[in-house]
mmCIF file of C-alpha atoms in Angstrom:
data_model
loop_
_atom_site.group_PDB
_atom_site.id
_atom_site.type_symbol
_atom_site.label_atom_id
_atom_site.label_comp_id
_atom_site.label_asym_id
_atom_site.label_seq_id
_atom_site.Cartn_x
_atom_site.Cartn_y
_atom_site.Cartn_z
ATOM 1 C CA MET A 1 24.054 -27.713 -8.702
ATOM 2 C CA SER A 2 27.135 -29.182 -6.773
ATOM 3 C CA ALA A 3 30.099 -27.304 -6.848
ATOM 4 C CA HIS A 4 31.332 -31.335 -7.945
ATOM 5 C CA GLU A 5 29.179 -30.047 -11.045
ATOM 6 C CA ALA A 6 30.016 -26.325 -11.000
ATOM 7 C CA GLU A 7 33.277 -27.527 -11.587
ATOM 8 C CA ALA A 8 32.746 -30.833 -14.037
ATOM 9 C CA ARG A 9 30.722 -27.004 -15.741
ATOM 10 C CA GLY A 10 33.628 -24.642 -15.650
ATOM 11 C CA ASP A 11 32.310 -22.577 -14.322
ATOM 12 C CA PRO A 12 35.172 -21.305 -11.677
ATOM 13 C CA GLY A 13 33.271 -18.409 -9.507
ATOM 14 C CA ARG A 14 31.131 -22.131 -7.243
ATOM 15 C CA ALA A 15 34.365 -24.103 -7.949
ATOM 16 C CA SER A 16 35.387 -25.527 -4.032
ATOM 17 C CA HIS A 17 38.863 -25.136 -3.489
ATOM 18 C CA GLY A 18 40.147 -27.543 -1.188
ATOM 19 C CA ARG A 19 43.550 -28.919 0.361
ATOM 20 C CA ALA A 20 44.474 -31.031 -3.321
ATOM 21 C CA ASP A 21 44.390 -27.580 -5.614
ATOM 22 C CA ILE A 22 47.242 -26.563 -3.096
ATOM 23 C CA PRO A 23 50.679 -26.465 -4.497
ATOM 24 C CA PRO A 24 52.720 -29.142 -2.518
ATOM 25 C CA ALA A 25 55.672 -26.263 -2.960
ATOM 26 C CA GLU A 26 53.599 -23.582 -1.505
ATOM 27 C CA TRP A 27 53.409 -25.989 1.272
ATOM 28 C CA ALA A 28 56.301 -26.352 2.031
ATOM 29 C CA VAL A 29 57.361 -22.610 2.116
ATOM 30 C CA ALA A 30 53.674 -21.933 4.726
ATOM 31 C CA GLY A 31 55.699 -24.663 7.104
ATOM 32 C CA LEU A 32 58.757 -22.980 6.624
ATOM 33 C CA GLY A 33 56.747 -20.071 7.539
ATOM 34 C CA ALA A 34 55.525 -21.040 10.919
ATOM 35 C CA ILE A 35 58.453 -21.794 11.858
ATOM 36 C CA LEU A 36 60.304 -19.582 11.686
ATOM 37 C CA VAL A 37 57.715 -17.329 12.878
ATOM 38 C CA MET A 38 57.607 -20.106 16.520
ATOM 39 C CA ALA A 39 61.636 -20.299 17.046
ATOM 40 C CA THR A 40 61.155 -16.039 16.454
ATOM 41 C CA ILE A 41 58.522 -15.772 19.723
ATOM 42 C CA ALA A 42 60.244 -18.819 21.561
ATOM 43 C CA MET A 43 64.029 -16.584 20.986
ATOM 44 C CA LEU A 44 62.223 -13.190 22.205
ATOM 45 C CA ILE A 45 60.744 -15.013 25.010
ATOM 46 C CA PHE A 46 63.907 -16.549 26.291
ATOM 47 C CA GLY A 47 65.537 -13.473 25.955
ATOM 48 C CA SER A 48 63.363 -10.986 27.905
ATOM 49 C CA THR A 49 63.523 -14.254 30.402
ATOM 50 C CA GLN A 50 67.529 -14.173 30.411
ATOM 51 C CA MET A 51 68.561 -10.143 29.920
ATOM 52 C CA THR A 52 66.864 -9.130 34.051
ATOM 53 C CA SER A 53 68.378 -11.214 35.783
ATOM 54 C CA GLY A 54 70.529 -11.455 38.067
ATOM 55 C CA VAL A 55 73.340 -7.849 38.872
ATOM 56 C CA PRO A 56 75.249 -6.123 36.388
ATOM 57 C CA GLN A 57 79.307 -7.138 36.455
ATOM 58 C CA LEU A 58 80.806 -4.285 35.426
ATOM 59 C CA ARG A 59 84.926 -4.331 34.323
ATOM 60 C CA VAL A 60 87.467 -1.479 33.877
ATOM 61 C CA ARG A 61 90.544 -2.430 31.576
ATOM 62 C CA VAL A 62 93.770 0.132 31.053
ATOM 63 C CA ASP A 63 93.828 0.098 26.985
ATOM 64 C CA SER A 64 96.801 2.516 27.092
ATOM 65 C CA VAL A 65 98.737 5.709 27.820
ATOM 66 C CA VAL A 66 99.191 8.517 25.801
ATOM 67 C CA ASP A 67 100.117 12.124 25.775
ATOM 68 C CA ALA A 68 97.264 14.926 24.659
ATOM 69 C CA GLY A 69 99.507 18.027 24.921
ATOM 70 C CA GLY A 70 100.075 20.833 27.352
ATOM 71 C CA GLY A 71 100.335 18.793 30.109
ATOM 72 C CA ALA A 72 97.539 16.629 30.506
ATOM 73 C CA TRP A 73 97.494 12.162 30.105
ATOM 74 C CA VAL A 74 94.517 10.689 28.875
ATOM 75 C CA ALA A 75 94.038 6.632 29.959
ATOM 76 C CA ARG A 76 92.053 5.050 27.734
ATOM 77 C CA PHE A 77 90.206 2.679 29.293
ATOM 78 C CA THR A 78 87.159 0.156 28.041
ATOM 79 C CA ALA A 79 84.380 -0.788 30.664
ATOM 80 C CA LEU A 80 82.692 -4.059 30.104
ATOM 81 C CA ASN A 81 79.789 -5.427 31.113
ATOM 82 C CA ARG A 82 79.130 -8.938 31.555
ATOM 83 C CA GLY A 83 76.219 -9.200 33.421
ATOM 84 C CA ASN A 84 72.677 -9.808 32.174
ATOM 85 C CA SER A 85 72.125 -6.725 33.844
ATOM 86 C CA THR A 86 71.383 -3.224 32.951
ATOM 87 C CA ALA A 87 73.613 -0.057 34.883
ATOM 88 C CA ALA A 88 72.460 3.383 34.189
ATOM 89 C CA ASP A 89 74.879 6.525 34.985
ATOM 90 C CA VAL A 90 77.865 3.851 35.888
ATOM 91 C CA VAL A 91 81.067 6.003 37.847
ATOM 92 C CA LEU A 92 83.811 4.605 37.185
ATOM 93 C CA GLU A 93 88.044 5.530 39.127
ATOM 94 C CA ALA A 94 90.990 5.582 38.198
ATOM 95 C CA VAL A 95 93.692 6.313 40.215
ATOM 96 C CA VAL A 96 97.684 6.083 40.278
ATOM 97 C CA GLY A 97 100.222 6.634 42.878
ATOM 98 C CA GLU A 98 100.328 6.898 46.500
ATOM 99 C CA GLY A 99 100.834 9.595 49.374
ATOM 100 C CA PRO A 100 101.743 13.197 48.234
ATOM 101 C CA GLY A 101 101.666 12.003 44.414
ATOM 102 C CA ARG A 102 99.054 10.356 43.813
ATOM 103 C CA GLN A 103 96.531 11.371 41.464
ATOM 104 C CA ALA A 104 92.823 9.807 40.339
ATOM 105 C CA SER A 105 90.474 10.314 38.043
ATOM 106 C CA THR A 106 86.334 9.250 37.481
ATOM 107 C CA VAL A 107 84.352 8.689 34.701
ATOM 108 C CA THR A 108 80.630 8.063 34.189
ATOM 109 C CA ILE A 109 78.538 6.264 31.706
ATOM 110 C CA ASP A 110 75.359 6.931 30.652
ATOM 111 C CA TYR A 111 74.263 4.258 30.020
ATOM 112 C CA LEU A 112 75.582 0.365 29.286
ATOM 113 C CA PRO A 113 73.911 -2.830 28.435
ATOM 114 C CA PRO A 114 73.658 -6.382 29.096
ATOM 115 C CA ARG A 115 77.226 -8.025 27.503
ATOM 116 C CA SER A 116 78.767 -4.749 26.794
ATOM 117 C CA GLU A 117 81.290 -2.781 26.701
ATOM 118 C CA ARG A 118 81.556 1.718 25.784
ATOM 119 C CA THR A 119 85.550 2.774 25.701
ATOM 120 C CA GLY A 120 86.018 6.136 27.519
ATOM 121 C CA GLY A 121 89.319 8.074 28.867
ATOM 122 C CA PHE A 122 90.559 9.126 32.807
ATOM 123 C CA LEU A 123 92.529 12.674 32.486
ATOM 124 C CA PHE A 124 95.631 12.894 34.629
ATOM 125 C CA SER A 125 97.599 16.344 35.352
ATOM 126 C CA ARG A 126 100.851 13.260 35.447
ATOM 127 C CA ASP A 127 102.205 10.291 32.961
ATOM 128 C CA PRO A 128 100.295 7.605 34.614
ATOM 129 C CA GLY A 129 102.047 5.216 32.655
ATOM 130 C CA LEU A 130 104.994 5.798 34.643
ATOM 131 C CA GLY A 131 102.798 2.793 37.763
ATOM 132 C CA PRO A 132 100.728 1.003 38.015
ATOM 133 C CA ILE A 133 96.812 1.912 37.411
ATOM 134 C CA GLU A 134 94.231 0.794 39.539
ATOM 135 C CA ALA A 135 90.654 1.148 37.751
ATOM 136 C CA ARG A 136 87.402 0.395 39.141
ATOM 137 C CA ALA A 137 83.737 0.812 38.991
ATOM 138 C CA VAL A 138 82.623 2.772 41.875
ATOM 139 C CA GLY A 139 79.202 2.095 42.046
ATOM 140 C CA TYR A 140 75.378 3.096 39.363
ATOM 141 C CA ARG A 141 72.331 2.862 39.611
ATOM 142 C CA ASP A 142 69.414 0.870 37.906
ATOM 143 C CA PRO A 143 67.010 2.698 34.845
#
């Protein structure tokens, strides 16, 4: 017995289910799902090639100076990595003043991913707000 004869007799077990039996809405949802999967794969491939090129582009911005009490001052900062590579063990340094009144403070940030920022504070024993604060990244290592 052919599938056509089985379908005519009402035998659903032997009837064929071809393309004509699938509703158009189901085809549309399947097509949309396929497009989303392909777009996700393309985005992951593109992102992986862009994230590993170049070197970290490290910047330090001093945001504010706060009296922490007990003769301690904190210069709040934001460390930025505008590059496409990760930096690990980033050493930051801030210097205030010159000569015998010079104060320096260092901070190490464990991990600074590409296109990200972290905040922290440089500690000083005198008010660093009295002079210009020079802050910079001193070094890092590749993770």
